[in-house]
Coordinates of C-alpha atoms in Angstrom, one line a residue:
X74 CA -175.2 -132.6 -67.7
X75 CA -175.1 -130.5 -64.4
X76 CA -176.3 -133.3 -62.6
X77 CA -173.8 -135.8 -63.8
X78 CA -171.2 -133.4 -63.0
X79 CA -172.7 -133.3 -59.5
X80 CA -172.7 -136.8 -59.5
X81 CA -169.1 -137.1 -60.0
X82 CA -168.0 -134.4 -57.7
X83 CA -170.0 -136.3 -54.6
X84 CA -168.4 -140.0 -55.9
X85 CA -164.5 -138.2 -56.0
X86 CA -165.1 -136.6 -52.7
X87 CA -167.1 -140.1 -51.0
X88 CA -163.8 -141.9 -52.8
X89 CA -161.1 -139.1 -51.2
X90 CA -162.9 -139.4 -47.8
X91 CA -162.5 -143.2 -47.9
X92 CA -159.3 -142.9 -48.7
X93 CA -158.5 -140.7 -45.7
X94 CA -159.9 -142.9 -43.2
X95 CA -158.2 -146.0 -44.3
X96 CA -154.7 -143.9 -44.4
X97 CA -155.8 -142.8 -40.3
X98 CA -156.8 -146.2 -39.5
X99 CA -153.4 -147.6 -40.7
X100 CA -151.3 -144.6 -39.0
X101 CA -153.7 -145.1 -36.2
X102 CA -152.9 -149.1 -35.4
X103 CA -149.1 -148.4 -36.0
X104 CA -149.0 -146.1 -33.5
X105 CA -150.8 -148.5 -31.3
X106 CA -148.3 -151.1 -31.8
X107 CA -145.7 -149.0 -31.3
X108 CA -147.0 -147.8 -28.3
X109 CA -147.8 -151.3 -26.6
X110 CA -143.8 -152.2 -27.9
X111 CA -142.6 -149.4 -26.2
X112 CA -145.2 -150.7 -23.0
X113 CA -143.5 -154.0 -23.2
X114 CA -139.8 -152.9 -23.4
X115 CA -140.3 -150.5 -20.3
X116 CA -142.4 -153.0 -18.1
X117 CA -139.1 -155.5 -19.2
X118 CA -136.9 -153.0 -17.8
X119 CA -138.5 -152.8 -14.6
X120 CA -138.7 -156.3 -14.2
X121 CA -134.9 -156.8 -15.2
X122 CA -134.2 -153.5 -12.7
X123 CA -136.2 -155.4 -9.5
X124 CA -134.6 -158.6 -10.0
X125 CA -131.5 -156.7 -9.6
X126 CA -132.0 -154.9 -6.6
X127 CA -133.4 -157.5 -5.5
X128 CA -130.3 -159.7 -6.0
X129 CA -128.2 -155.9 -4.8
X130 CA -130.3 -156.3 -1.6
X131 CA -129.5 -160.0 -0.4
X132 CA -126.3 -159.7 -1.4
X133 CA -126.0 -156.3 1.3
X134 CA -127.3 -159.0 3.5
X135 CA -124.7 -161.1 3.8
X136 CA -120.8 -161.5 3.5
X137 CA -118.9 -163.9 2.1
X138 CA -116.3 -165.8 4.7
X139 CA -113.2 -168.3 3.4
X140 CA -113.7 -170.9 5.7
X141 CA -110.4 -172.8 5.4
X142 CA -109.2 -175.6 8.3
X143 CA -108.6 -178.7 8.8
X144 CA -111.1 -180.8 10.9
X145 CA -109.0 -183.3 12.5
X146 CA -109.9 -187.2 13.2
X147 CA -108.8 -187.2 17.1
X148 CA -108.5 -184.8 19.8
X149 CA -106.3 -181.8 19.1
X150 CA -102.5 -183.1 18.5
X151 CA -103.2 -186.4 17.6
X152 CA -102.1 -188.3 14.6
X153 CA -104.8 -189.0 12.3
X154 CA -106.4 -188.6 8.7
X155 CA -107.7 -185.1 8.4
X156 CA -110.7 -183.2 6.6
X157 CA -109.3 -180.4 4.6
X158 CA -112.0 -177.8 4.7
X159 CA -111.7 -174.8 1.9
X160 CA -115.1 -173.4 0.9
X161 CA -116.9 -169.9 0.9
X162 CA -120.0 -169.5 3.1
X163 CA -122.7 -166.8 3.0
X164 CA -122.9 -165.1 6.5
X165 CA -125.8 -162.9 7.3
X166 CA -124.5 -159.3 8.1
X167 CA -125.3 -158.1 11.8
X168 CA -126.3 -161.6 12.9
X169 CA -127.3 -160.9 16.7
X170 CA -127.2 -164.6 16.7
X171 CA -123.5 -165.6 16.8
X172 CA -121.9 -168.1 19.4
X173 CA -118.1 -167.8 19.9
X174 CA -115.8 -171.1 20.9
X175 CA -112.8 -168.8 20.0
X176 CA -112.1 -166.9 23.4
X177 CA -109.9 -164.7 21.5
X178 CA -112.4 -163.3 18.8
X179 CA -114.9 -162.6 21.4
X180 CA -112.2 -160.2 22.4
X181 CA -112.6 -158.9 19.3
X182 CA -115.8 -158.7 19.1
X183 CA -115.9 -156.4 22.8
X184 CA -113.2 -153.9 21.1
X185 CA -115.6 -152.8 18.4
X186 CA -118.1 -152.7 20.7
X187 CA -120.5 -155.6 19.3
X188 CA -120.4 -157.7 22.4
X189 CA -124.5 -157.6 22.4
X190 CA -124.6 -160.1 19.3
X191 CA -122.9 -162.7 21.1
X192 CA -125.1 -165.6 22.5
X193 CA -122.9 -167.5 24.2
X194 CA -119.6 -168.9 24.6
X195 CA -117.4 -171.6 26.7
X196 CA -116.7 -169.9 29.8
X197 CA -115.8 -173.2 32.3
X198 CA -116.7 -173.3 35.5
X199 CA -116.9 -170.3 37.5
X200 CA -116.0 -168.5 34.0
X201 CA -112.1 -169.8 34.5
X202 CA -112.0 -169.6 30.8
X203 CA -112.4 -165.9 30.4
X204 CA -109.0 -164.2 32.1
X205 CA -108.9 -160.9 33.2
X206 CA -109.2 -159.9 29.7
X207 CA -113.0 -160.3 29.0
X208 CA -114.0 -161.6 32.2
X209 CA -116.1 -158.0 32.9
X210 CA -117.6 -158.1 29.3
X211 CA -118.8 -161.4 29.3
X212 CA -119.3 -162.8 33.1
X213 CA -122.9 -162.3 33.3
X214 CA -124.7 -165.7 32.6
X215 CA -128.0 -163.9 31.9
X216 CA -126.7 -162.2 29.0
X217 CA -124.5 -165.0 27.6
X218 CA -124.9 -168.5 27.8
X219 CA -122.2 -170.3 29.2
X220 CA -121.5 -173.1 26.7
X221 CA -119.6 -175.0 28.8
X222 CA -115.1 -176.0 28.6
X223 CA -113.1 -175.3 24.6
X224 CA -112.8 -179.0 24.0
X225 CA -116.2 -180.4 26.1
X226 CA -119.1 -178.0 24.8
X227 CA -122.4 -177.9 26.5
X228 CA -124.0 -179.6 23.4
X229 CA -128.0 -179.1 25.2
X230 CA -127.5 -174.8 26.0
X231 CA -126.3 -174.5 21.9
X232 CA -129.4 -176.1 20.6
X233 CA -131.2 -174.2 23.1
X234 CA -130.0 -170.8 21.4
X235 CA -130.5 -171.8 17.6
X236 CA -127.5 -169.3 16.5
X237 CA -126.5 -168.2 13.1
X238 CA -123.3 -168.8 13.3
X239 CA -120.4 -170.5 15.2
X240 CA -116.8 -169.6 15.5
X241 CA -114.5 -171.8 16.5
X242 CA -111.3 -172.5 17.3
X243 CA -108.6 -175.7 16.6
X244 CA -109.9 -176.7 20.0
X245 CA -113.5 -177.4 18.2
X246 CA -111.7 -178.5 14.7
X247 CA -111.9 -182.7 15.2
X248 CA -114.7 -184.6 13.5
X249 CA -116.3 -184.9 17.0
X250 CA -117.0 -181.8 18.1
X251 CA -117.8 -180.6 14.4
X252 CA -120.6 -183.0 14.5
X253 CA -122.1 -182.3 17.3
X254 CA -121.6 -179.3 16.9
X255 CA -124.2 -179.4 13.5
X256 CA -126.1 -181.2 15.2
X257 CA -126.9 -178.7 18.1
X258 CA -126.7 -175.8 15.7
X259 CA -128.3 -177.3 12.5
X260 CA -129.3 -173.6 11.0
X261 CA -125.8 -172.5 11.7
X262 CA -123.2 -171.8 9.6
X263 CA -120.2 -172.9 11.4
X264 CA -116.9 -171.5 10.4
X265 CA -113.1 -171.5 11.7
X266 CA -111.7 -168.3 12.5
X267 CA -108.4 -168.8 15.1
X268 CA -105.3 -166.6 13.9
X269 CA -102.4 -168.6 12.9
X270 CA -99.2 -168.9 14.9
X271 CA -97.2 -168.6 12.0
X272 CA -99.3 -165.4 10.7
X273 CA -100.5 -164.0 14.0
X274 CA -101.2 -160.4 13.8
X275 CA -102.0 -160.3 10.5
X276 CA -104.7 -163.1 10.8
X277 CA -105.6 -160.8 14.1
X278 CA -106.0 -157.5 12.1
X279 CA -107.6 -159.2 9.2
X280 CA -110.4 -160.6 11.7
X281 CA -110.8 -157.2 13.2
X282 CA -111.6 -156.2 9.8
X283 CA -114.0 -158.8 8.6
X284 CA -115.6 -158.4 12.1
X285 CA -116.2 -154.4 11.2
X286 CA -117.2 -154.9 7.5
X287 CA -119.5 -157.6 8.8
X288 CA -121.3 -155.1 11.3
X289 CA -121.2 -152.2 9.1
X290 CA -118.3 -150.4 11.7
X291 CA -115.4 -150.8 9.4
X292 CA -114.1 -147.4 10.4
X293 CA -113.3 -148.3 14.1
X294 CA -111.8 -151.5 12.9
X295 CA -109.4 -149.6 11.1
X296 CA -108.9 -147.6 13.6
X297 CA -108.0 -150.8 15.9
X298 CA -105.7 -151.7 13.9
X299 CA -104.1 -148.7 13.2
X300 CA -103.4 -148.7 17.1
X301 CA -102.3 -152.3 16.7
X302 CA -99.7 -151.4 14.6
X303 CA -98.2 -149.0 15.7
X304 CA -98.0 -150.1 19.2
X305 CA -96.2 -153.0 17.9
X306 CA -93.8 -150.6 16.0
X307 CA -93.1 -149.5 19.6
X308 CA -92.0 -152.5 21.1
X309 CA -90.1 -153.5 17.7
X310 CA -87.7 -151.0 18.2
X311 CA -87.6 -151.4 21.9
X312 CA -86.6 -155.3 21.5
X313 CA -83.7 -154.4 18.6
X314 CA -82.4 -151.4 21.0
X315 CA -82.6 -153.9 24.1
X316 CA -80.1 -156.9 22.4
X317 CA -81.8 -159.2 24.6
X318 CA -81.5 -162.9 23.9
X319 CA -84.8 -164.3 25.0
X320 CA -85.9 -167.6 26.3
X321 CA -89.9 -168.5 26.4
X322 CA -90.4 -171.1 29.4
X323 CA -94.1 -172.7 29.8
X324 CA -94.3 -174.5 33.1
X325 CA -96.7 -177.2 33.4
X326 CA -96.7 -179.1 37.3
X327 CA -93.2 -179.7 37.2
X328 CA -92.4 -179.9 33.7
X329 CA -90.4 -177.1 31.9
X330 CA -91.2 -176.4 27.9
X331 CA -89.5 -174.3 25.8
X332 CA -91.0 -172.3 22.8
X333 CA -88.3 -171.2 20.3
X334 CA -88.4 -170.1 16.4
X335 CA -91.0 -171.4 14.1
X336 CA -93.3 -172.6 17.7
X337 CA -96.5 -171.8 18.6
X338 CA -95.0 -168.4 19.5
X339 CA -93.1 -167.9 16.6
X340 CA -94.4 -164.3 16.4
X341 CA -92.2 -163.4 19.2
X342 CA -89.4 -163.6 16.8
X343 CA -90.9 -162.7 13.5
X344 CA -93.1 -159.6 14.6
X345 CA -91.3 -158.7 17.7
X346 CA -88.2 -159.3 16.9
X347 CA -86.8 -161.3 19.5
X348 CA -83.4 -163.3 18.8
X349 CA -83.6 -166.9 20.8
X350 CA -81.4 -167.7 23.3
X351 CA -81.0 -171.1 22.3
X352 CA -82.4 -174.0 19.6
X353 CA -83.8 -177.6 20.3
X354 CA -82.2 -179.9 20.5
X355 CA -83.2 -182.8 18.2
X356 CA -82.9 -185.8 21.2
X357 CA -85.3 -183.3 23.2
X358 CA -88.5 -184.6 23.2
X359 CA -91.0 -182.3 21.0
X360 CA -95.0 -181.3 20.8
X361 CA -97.1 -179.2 18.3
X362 CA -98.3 -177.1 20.9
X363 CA -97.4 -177.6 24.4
X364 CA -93.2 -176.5 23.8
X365 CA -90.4 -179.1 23.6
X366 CA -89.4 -180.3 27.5
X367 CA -86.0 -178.8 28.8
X368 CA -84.1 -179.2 31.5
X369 CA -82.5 -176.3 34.2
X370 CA -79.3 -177.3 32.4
X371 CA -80.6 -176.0 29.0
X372 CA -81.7 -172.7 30.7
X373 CA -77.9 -172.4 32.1
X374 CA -76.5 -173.2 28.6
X375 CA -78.2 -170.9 26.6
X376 CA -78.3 -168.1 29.4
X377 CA -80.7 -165.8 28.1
X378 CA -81.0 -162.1 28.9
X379 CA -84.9 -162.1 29.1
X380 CA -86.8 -164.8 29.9
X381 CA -91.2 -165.3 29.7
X382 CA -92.4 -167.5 31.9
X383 CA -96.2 -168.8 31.1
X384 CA -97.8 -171.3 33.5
X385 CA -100.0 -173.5 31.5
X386 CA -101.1 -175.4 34.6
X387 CA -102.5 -172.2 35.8
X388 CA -104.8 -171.4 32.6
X389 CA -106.2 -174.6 32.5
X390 CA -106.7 -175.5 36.4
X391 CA -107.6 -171.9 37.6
X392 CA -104.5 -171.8 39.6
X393 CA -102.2 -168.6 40.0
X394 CA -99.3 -168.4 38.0
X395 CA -96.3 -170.2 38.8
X396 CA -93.7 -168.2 40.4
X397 CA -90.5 -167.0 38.9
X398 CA -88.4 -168.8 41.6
X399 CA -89.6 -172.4 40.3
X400 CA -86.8 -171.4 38.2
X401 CA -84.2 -170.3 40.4
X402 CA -81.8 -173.4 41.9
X403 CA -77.9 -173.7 41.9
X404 CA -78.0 -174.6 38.3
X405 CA -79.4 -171.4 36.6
X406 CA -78.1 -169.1 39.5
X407 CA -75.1 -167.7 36.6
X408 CA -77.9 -167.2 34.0
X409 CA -77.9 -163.5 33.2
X410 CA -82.1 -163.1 32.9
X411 CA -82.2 -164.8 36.6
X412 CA -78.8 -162.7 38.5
X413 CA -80.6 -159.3 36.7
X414 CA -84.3 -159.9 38.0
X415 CA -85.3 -160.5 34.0
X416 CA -88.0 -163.1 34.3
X417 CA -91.4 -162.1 33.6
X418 CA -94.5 -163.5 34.3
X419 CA -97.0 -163.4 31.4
X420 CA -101.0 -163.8 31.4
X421 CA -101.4 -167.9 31.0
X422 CA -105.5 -166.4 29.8
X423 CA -104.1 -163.8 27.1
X424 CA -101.1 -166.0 25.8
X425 CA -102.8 -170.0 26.3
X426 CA -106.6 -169.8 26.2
X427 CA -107.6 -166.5 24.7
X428 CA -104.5 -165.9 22.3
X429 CA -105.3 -164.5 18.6
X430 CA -108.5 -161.7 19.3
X431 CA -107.8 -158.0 18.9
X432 CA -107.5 -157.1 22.8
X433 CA -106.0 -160.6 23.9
X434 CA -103.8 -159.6 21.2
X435 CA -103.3 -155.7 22.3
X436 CA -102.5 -157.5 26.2
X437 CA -99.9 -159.1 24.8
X438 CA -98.1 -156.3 23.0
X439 CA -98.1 -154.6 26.8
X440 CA -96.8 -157.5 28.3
X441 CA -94.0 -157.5 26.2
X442 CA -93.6 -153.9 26.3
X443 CA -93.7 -154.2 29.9
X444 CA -91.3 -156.8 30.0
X445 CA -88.3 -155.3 27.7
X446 CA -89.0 -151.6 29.8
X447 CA -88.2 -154.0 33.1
X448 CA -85.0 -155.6 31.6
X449 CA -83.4 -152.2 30.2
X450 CA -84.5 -150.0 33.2
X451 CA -81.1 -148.6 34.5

């Protein structure tokens, strides 16, 4: 009797220890699988974290540009079918690999202090091109390449450098240059970036910007334009206090232009203020660009108080400015800006070839500054 009793005890206690170890074993390969879900999710994570910062980190790389223009069929001015070019390109961020056609932005580019990342640029023979401006930044030919004239590049000395990028200007913007131009530079993303006439400073400061955002110096870009504006605050109030009528005269040989409201120097009179002496005429024969030709008679007729005299012959043949007395004859000897000594003699660099950069910009507020503190000087 004892020993079934014993015999029981051993099967209950064999049957209980059975029982324990399948229980464990269960417990034991749940916790397992939880433990190699909880692996999974986290090695997941990771993976979904790294492709971010990894997409965080080329995106840091690079800036996004709207490259909007119009690539013409002809040479600058001419009739013709056009390209309308709107898309948004990918730049790298501190490209030291950049090669400016727009004289103006290399300005730019010397104000926040980034000359170094140029390459090269069009600087003519014997660097005409450059003005007085940037001439010093950019004269050395060891440290930038001289790519040739704005309209004829030197196709070979661009392949030679292999740039990132290339800015040009409307001088560039015809379907011959632009394809030459991709096929010297064919790793290049090549983008338009002149300011527009009828947005000037704005399209100024807004480069300026993009330029310091781009280079990771957006603080002294602000600080540029800052200055900008209020500088051209300045001469605002100078030009409404003057009550000058003004006349812009470009001279070209013999020829006389005149730039007047809604011109290629509109923002005389939309961000200086300026009131025009006189309107075109509709039988007056009329450009884009170059002015609308006038006569001494038209000077005499709208006898202006202030006159700006830019020689366009003298930016583009690397002769000096034209004097004021090209102007002076028995015709325009009653005109008010001519009897009171009011002519001034602008920059043909800073207002022709360079025009729409952040110091080319800056050179013309002083002009005009200069020129309205000559006309009201008692």
């Amino acid at each position: 009797m004892e020993f079934k009793k014993l015999y029981l005890m051993l099967t209950m206690a064999v049957i209980l220890v059975l029982a324990a170890c399948s229980g464990g074993s269960e417990e034991d390969t749940s916790t397992e699988e939880n433990a190699s879900e909880e692996t999974a999710t986290e090695e997941t994570a990771e993976e979904e974290t790294a492709e971010e910062d990894a997409s965080e980190e080329e995106s840091a790389d690079t800036i996004a540009y709207e490259n909007q223009f119009e690539i013409g069929s002809g040479e600058r001015d001419e009739e013709g079918q056009g390209t309308q070019i709107d898309e948004t390109v990918e730049l790298p961020k501190n490209s030291d690999k950049v090669v400016i056609f727009d004289l103006g932005v290399a300005s730019t580019f010397a104000a926040l202090g980034l000359e170094e990342n140029i390459m090269g640029l069009p600087k003519g023979e014997n660097n005409a091109s450059l003005g007085s401006t940037i001439s010093d930044v950019y004269e050395s030919d060891e440290d930038y390449v001289n790519l040739g004239g704005l309209k004829e590049p030197d196709y070979e000395a661009l392949a030679a450098l292999d740039p990132e990028i290339v800015m040009i200007h409307g001088r560039q913007a015809n379907s011959n240059v632009v394809g030459e131009l991709e096929k010297a530079a064919p790793n290049a993303e090549i983008i338009h970036v002149a300011a527009d006439n009828s947005n000037y400073f704005e399209d100024v400061k807004e480069m300026t910007m993009f330029i310091g955002e781009m280079y990771d110096v957006q603080d002294k870009a602000q600080e540029l334009v800052d200055d900008l504006d209020a500088q051209l605050a300045e001469v605002n109030e100078k030009v409404a206090a003057a009550e000058l009528p003004m006349l812009f005269v470009q001279t070209n040989g013999g020829n006389l232009s005149f730039h007047g409201v809604g011109g290629r120097y509109d923002f005389l009179y939309n961000d200086f203020g300026f009131t025009s002496a006189g309107e075109q005429e509709e039988s007056e024969e009329t450009t884009d660009s170059h002015g609308n030709e006038i006569s001494f008679e038209f000077i005499a007729e709208t006898n202006p108080g202030l006159i700006l005299l830019m020689d366009r012959g003298a930016a583009v043949s690397e002769g000096e400015a034209t004097s004021t007395d090209v102007l002076v004859n028995e015709v325009t000897s009653g005109v008010d800006a001519i009897k009171n000594d009011n002519v001034y003699e602008l920059n043909p660099q800073n207002w022709y070839l360079n025009a729409g950069g952040y110091l080319t910009a800056l050179a013309q507020v002083e002009e005009i500054n200069a020129a309205v503190d000559a006309a009201t000087a008692e």
